[in-house]
Amino acid sequence: MTDVLRIDDLTMHLETELGTVRAVENLSLRVDEGEAVALVGESGCGKSMTALSIMRLLPPYARFRSGSIRVAGKDLVTAPERAMRQIRGGTIGMIFQDPLTFLNPLRQVGEQIAEAVRLHTGAGRVEADAQALEALRRVRIADAENVVHNYPHQLSGGMRQRVLIAIAVACRPSLLICDEPTTALDVTIQAQIMELIDNLRHELGTAVLLITHDLGLVAQYCSRVYVMYAGQVVEDAGVREIFQHPRHPYTQALLQSSLRPDRVSEDFAVIDGQPPQLLAPPPGCRFHPRCPRVFDPCPSAMPGLDRAGEGRAMVRCHLEEAHQ
Amino acid sequence: MTNALLTIHELKVHYETSGGLFSAGSLPVRAVDGVSLELKRGELLALVGESGCGKSTIARTLVGLTEPTAGDIIYAGQNVGNFSPQERQNFRRSVQMVFQDPFDSLNPRKTVFSTIAQPLRIHKIVPRAELKAEVIRLLNAVGLSPAEAYLGRYPHQFSGGQRQRICIARAIASRPKIIIADEAVSALDVSIRAQILTLFRKLTQELDLASIFITHDLSVVRSLCESVAVMYLGQVVERGPTERVFTRPQHPYTRALLQASPIADPDVARSRRGFLLEGDVPSPANPPAGCRFHTRCPIAQPKCASEPPALRSIEGVEAACHFPEGWRQTEKVSRAEEAVQ
Amino acid sequence: MTIETSSFTVASQPSGLRIFFRNRASAVGTAVLILLVLLAVLGPVLSPYDPLSIGVGETMAPPSLTHIFGTDELGRDIFSRASLGVGVSLFVGFVAAAMSSTIAILIGCISGYFGAFVDDVLMRMTEIFQVIPRFFLAILLVAFFGASIVNIVIAIGLLSWPESARVIRAEVMSLKNRQYVSSARIAGASTASIIFGEILPNALGPVIVNATLQVGQAMLLEAGLSYLGLGDPNRISLGLMLHQSQEIMRTAWWATALPGSLIFFAVLAANLVGDGLNDLFNPRARAR
């Protein structure tokens, strides 16, 4: 299997007036062709910053400190802006939590899809319009002939997200980054959108990087999972392994805190406190102030991300080192 | 009826959407359209449904932010509509609310002390001299300590979880009997959400509070609430004890909601059998005739389009569906098909 | 994504004062305003001449070491007169702006909070005030009630509130639906305490910006009235000085140069400060 995205040891800092925000540190991540991979974590853990790093849509005060982001043989960390324009929307499509922010309120949705097509394929106007219509059908919009002429405000939240997906996949990208794509939607609409993304993955062979806080979506739609905490990946494993045998105490806590509609949980509040500010992360293991299993080395030494065994999870925890 | 602390009877809340001098009138939005509910002393009742189903409007009506168009609210056996101003004031004090967005529900220019002291001052809960001590006691009760250090701080100095604790402190300050939590944990991260839910459960037990927990998240309901009412387009479509409703849902909409709710377990999540709802929720300004769910219902019959179903007892719950058994038949069919394959 | 990035922006937000003074224009504006206030306060100390006395020097003497900005046609010291005039201009500017802001706050809050019929009535009234040419109505008022400085301040104050009132109304309309306002209502707070305790403090930003801009406008309006000879003849204002020296403008340029440029700098400074405050209160302008 070849990878469509390979991030190696990426460190990205935000140099703000108040100091350095360690948004992403030593992050390695791989997405294979046609695969659905999840990047999970709570708000402020750096998962969205990772996505924006891939697209190079970062604020001007962001700085890459080390590492590489490889897509189709190019390193996006050093790629010129011109090449990035082909990558964005061409090789990589992206959808966001709030589709309305990314749609021009004054233009019909058909035009907006056609424009994306023309930009990346050099197709003519007529050809692009036809492709726009097809893109809307592809995202299961029943009334595509009419919706082409609608303006974003005429559509419901779910429909807008479909339009955004249509734009994102119009040029048949090899990777679709979905940043909290359903957080603003109702559950029944969320289910529709997730099913759609999953179907498109199968039909078009587009790999999906799902960035979310919702472990339920991860369990249902992804095959591999990266768990992020305070700018770092703390565990990286296959979906069954991570849900059935979570190894990092944070992953374990996260799972225990996640309530389920199919069973009653009693003790779900397992960790106190809140995730650290990335402006001044704690020394040693970043999770140690909240960790129920903290021991001697944790406050001083940062654990490495090590493999728990052949074909097993990668875990950033001193407990794993102690086992070996 | 006798041990009900709060009863809502046939409540209707309609909004006029027209505004301004020159705009033409349009259809009223029927946000809540004939809802009856009952909250017992000490009960945790969940009100679930998708956006636009009217669950937040019910909350706003109970705390007096919105006036009901029709229907009765009965508190401790007395009709709120007949209350004297003094009784009404007392009722307002007894029903408090916690909102969804912790970044919007605290005045950015007021200190924690003056935020929490406000209801204490207005309702003269404690003498002026004890105000500070009482605020400190409340902050400790919601797990914010050292409370003294927090008194002079402003909301922006707190995280989302801490802000929600402050909101809870403000809500319990006036010694209420009922707390309404409107999506109170929806904006919080998983680990913080668990902390706030635990606090909420602890406080309702300690203070003997009844609570209406409004949410779109069914997973929270299962572990927190004893009973649940499912709403769709301004009406209750199913209600009953949580365990019953979750294990043997009778209304197809409840089933669809359960089916769509994510489950953090790959094996369970992927082996679920059911259906996805198509399309969007219709506009509450112009709801479908008959059963309001019939336009999206997979087992709808001609009767559903003409006759609105009433809530009736089916298998230990109450559901508003003409053909609850229709669902079981389709399930049998799909199992049979599977067996053949 | 929004939550996450916003938590980063919150972290990267510098303090208000730093934003204000990082904007060079508003820093300069503040400095100029402080200088003008100092000039008005210290004028009598800096200049040995009585601004009202005739013939403290030769008539129409050009700037020299004894009279640094020269004298006018009656031999009065221009610098002492102008320092007094600056004081009057600033007084008119600030008092008129304070008055119009007070009216604007009352009308804007009531209109925005209650909405519906009250809003319709108050907004139509505001529109009536907005369409009347301000300068001509000011002339009319002054001509009718007499050209005392108090009347001028009242005339300007009464005529400049509509814009601010509209701004505040819009602000109040959006703030009244915030959850903390609902929370205060649920806590049982009275309408007045909700408007003035919960909503207004959060709506003050644009009010302050507008008030600052109005200081400049009020000073200009006063100068215009005085220049046309409609000002208070008993108070030396910068406009009055221009009015009195317009006949000698060609022979004694210095008689108009100082009051003219002081008006210019005062109005400019007020506008620069207003812009700076706008950057401070308008989050969209807070980007790095």
PDB file of C-alpha atoms in Angstrom, chain B residues 10-94:
ATOM      1  CA  GLU B  10     -51.081  21.093  26.397  1.00  0.00           C
ATOM      2  CA  LEU B  11     -48.472  23.837  26.185  1.00  0.00           C
ATOM      3  CA  LYS B  12     -48.329  25.825  22.962  1.00  0.00           C
ATOM      4  CA  VAL B  13     -45.795  28.481  22.096  1.00  0.00           C
ATOM      5  CA  HIS B  14     -46.187  30.134  18.707  1.00  0.00           C
ATOM      6  CA  TYR B  15     -43.955  32.913  17.410  1.00  0.00           C
ATOM      7  CA  GLU B  16     -44.903  35.585  14.956  1.00  0.00           C
ATOM      8  CA  THR B  17     -42.054  35.845  12.489  1.00  0.00           C
ATOM      9  CA  SER B  18     -43.063  39.144  10.924  1.00  0.00           C
ATOM     10  CA  GLY B  19     -41.173  42.168  12.135  1.00  0.00           C
ATOM     11  CA  GLY B  20     -41.049  45.881  11.491  1.00  0.00           C
ATOM     12  CA  LEU B  21     -43.523  48.362  10.192  1.00  0.00           C
ATOM     13  CA  PHE B  22     -43.594  47.516   6.536  1.00  0.00           C
ATOM     14  CA  SER B  23     -43.175  43.743   6.375  1.00  0.00           C
ATOM     15  CA  ALA B  24     -46.118  41.542   5.619  1.00  0.00           C
ATOM     16  CA  GLY B  25     -47.238  38.991   8.183  1.00  0.00           C
ATOM     17  CA  SER B  26     -46.233  35.366   7.676  1.00  0.00           C
ATOM     18  CA  LEU B  27     -47.168  32.057   9.246  1.00  0.00           C
ATOM     19  CA  PRO B  28     -46.421  31.779  12.954  1.00  0.00           C
ATOM     20  CA  VAL B  29     -43.700  29.327  13.926  1.00  0.00           C
ATOM     21  CA  ARG B  30     -45.315  26.632  16.031  1.00  0.00           C
ATOM     22  CA  ALA B  31     -42.244  26.022  18.168  1.00  0.00           C
ATOM     23  CA  VAL B  32     -44.171  24.072  20.804  1.00  0.00           C
ATOM     24  CA  ASP B  33     -47.502  22.681  19.745  1.00  0.00           C
ATOM     25  CA  GLY B  34     -49.421  20.883  22.447  1.00  0.00           C
ATOM     26  CA  VAL B  35     -46.862  19.374  24.801  1.00  0.00           C
ATOM     27  CA  SER B  36     -47.766  17.717  28.103  1.00  0.00           C
ATOM     28  CA  LEU B  37     -45.068  16.671  30.529  1.00  0.00           C
ATOM     29  CA  GLU B  38     -44.735  15.784  34.170  1.00  0.00           C
ATOM     30  CA  LEU B  39     -41.741  16.252  36.435  1.00  0.00           C
ATOM     31  CA  LYS B  40     -41.692  14.477  39.759  1.00  0.00           C
ATOM     32  CA  ARG B  41     -39.874  15.615  42.878  1.00  0.00           C
ATOM     33  CA  GLY B  42     -36.199  14.714  42.586  1.00  0.00           C
ATOM     34  CA  GLU B  43     -36.616  13.356  39.082  1.00  0.00           C
ATOM     35  CA  LEU B  44     -34.112  13.821  36.251  1.00  0.00           C
ATOM     36  CA  LEU B  45     -36.144  14.100  33.072  1.00  0.00           C
ATOM     37  CA  ALA B  46     -34.457  14.256  29.696  1.00  0.00           C
ATOM     38  CA  LEU B  47     -35.972  16.208  26.854  1.00  0.00           C
ATOM     39  CA  VAL B  48     -34.345  15.107  23.610  1.00  0.00           C
ATOM     40  CA  GLY B  49     -34.738  15.981  19.981  1.00  0.00           C
ATOM     41  CA  GLU B  50     -33.024  17.754  17.124  1.00  0.00           C
ATOM     42  CA  SER B  51     -32.726  21.489  16.628  1.00  0.00           C
ATOM     43  CA  GLY B  52     -36.078  23.134  15.972  1.00  0.00           C
ATOM     44  CA  CYS B  53     -38.052  20.480  17.856  1.00  0.00           C
ATOM     45  CA  GLY B  54     -39.071  23.017  20.522  1.00  0.00           C
ATOM     46  CA  LYS B  55     -37.169  21.624  23.489  1.00  0.00           C
ATOM     47  CA  SER B  56     -35.370  24.901  24.218  1.00  0.00           C
ATOM     48  CA  THR B  57     -38.588  26.861  23.826  1.00  0.00           C
ATOM     49  CA  ILE B  58     -40.148  24.778  26.581  1.00  0.00           C
ATOM     50  CA  ALA B  59     -37.197  25.641  28.796  1.00  0.00           C
ATOM     51  CA  ARG B  60     -37.494  29.344  28.019  1.00  0.00           C
ATOM     52  CA  THR B  61     -41.202  29.259  28.750  1.00  0.00           C
ATOM     53  CA  LEU B  62     -40.713  27.551  32.113  1.00  0.00           C
ATOM     54  CA  VAL B  63     -38.236  30.179  33.296  1.00  0.00           C
ATOM     55  CA  GLY B  64     -40.374  33.048  32.022  1.00  0.00           C
ATOM     56  CA  LEU B  65     -38.247  34.199  29.097  1.00  0.00           C
ATOM     57  CA  THR B  66     -41.069  33.389  26.683  1.00  0.00           C
ATOM     58  CA  GLU B  67     -44.812  33.668  27.198  1.00  0.00           C
ATOM     59  CA  PRO B  68     -46.913  30.591  26.407  1.00  0.00           C
ATOM     60  CA  THR B  69     -49.547  30.988  23.679  1.00  0.00           C
ATOM     61  CA  ALA B  70     -51.841  28.423  25.281  1.00  0.00           C
ATOM     62  CA  GLY B  71     -51.803  25.690  27.876  1.00  0.00           C
ATOM     63  CA  ASP B  72     -51.098  25.477  31.584  1.00  0.00           C
ATOM     64  CA  ILE B  73     -48.058  25.184  33.783  1.00  0.00           C
ATOM     65  CA  ILE B  74     -48.902  23.699  37.167  1.00  0.00           C
ATOM     66  CA  TYR B  75     -46.355  24.012  39.948  1.00  0.00           C
ATOM     67  CA  ALA B  76     -46.852  22.139  43.222  1.00  0.00           C
ATOM     68  CA  GLY B  77     -50.526  21.702  42.433  1.00  0.00           C
ATOM     69  CA  GLN B  78     -51.217  25.327  41.530  1.00  0.00           C
ATOM     70  CA  ASN B  79     -51.664  26.899  38.132  1.00  0.00           C
ATOM     71  CA  VAL B  80     -48.862  29.360  37.460  1.00  0.00           C
ATOM     72  CA  GLY B  81     -51.217  31.421  35.312  1.00  0.00           C
ATOM     73  CA  ASN B  82     -53.253  32.313  38.421  1.00  0.00           C
ATOM     74  CA  PHE B  83     -50.281  33.293  40.564  1.00  0.00           C
ATOM     75  CA  SER B  84     -50.148  36.657  42.322  1.00  0.00           C
ATOM     76  CA  PRO B  85     -47.052  38.746  41.547  1.00  0.00           C
ATOM     77  CA  GLN B  86     -45.513  37.584  44.824  1.00  0.00           C
ATOM     78  CA  GLU B  87     -46.205  33.900  44.070  1.00  0.00           C
ATOM     79  CA  ARG B  88     -44.909  34.381  40.559  1.00  0.00           C
ATOM     80  CA  GLN B  89     -41.669  35.867  41.883  1.00  0.00           C
ATOM     81  CA  ASN B  90     -41.354  32.861  44.170  1.00  0.00           C
ATOM     82  CA  PHE B  91     -41.956  30.496  41.253  1.00  0.00           C
ATOM     83  CA  ARG B  92     -39.278  32.255  39.177  1.00  0.00           C
ATOM     84  CA  ARG B  93     -36.857  31.815  42.041  1.00  0.00           C
ATOM     85  CA  SER B  94     -37.687  28.099  42.193  1.00  0.00           C
TER      86      SER B  94
END
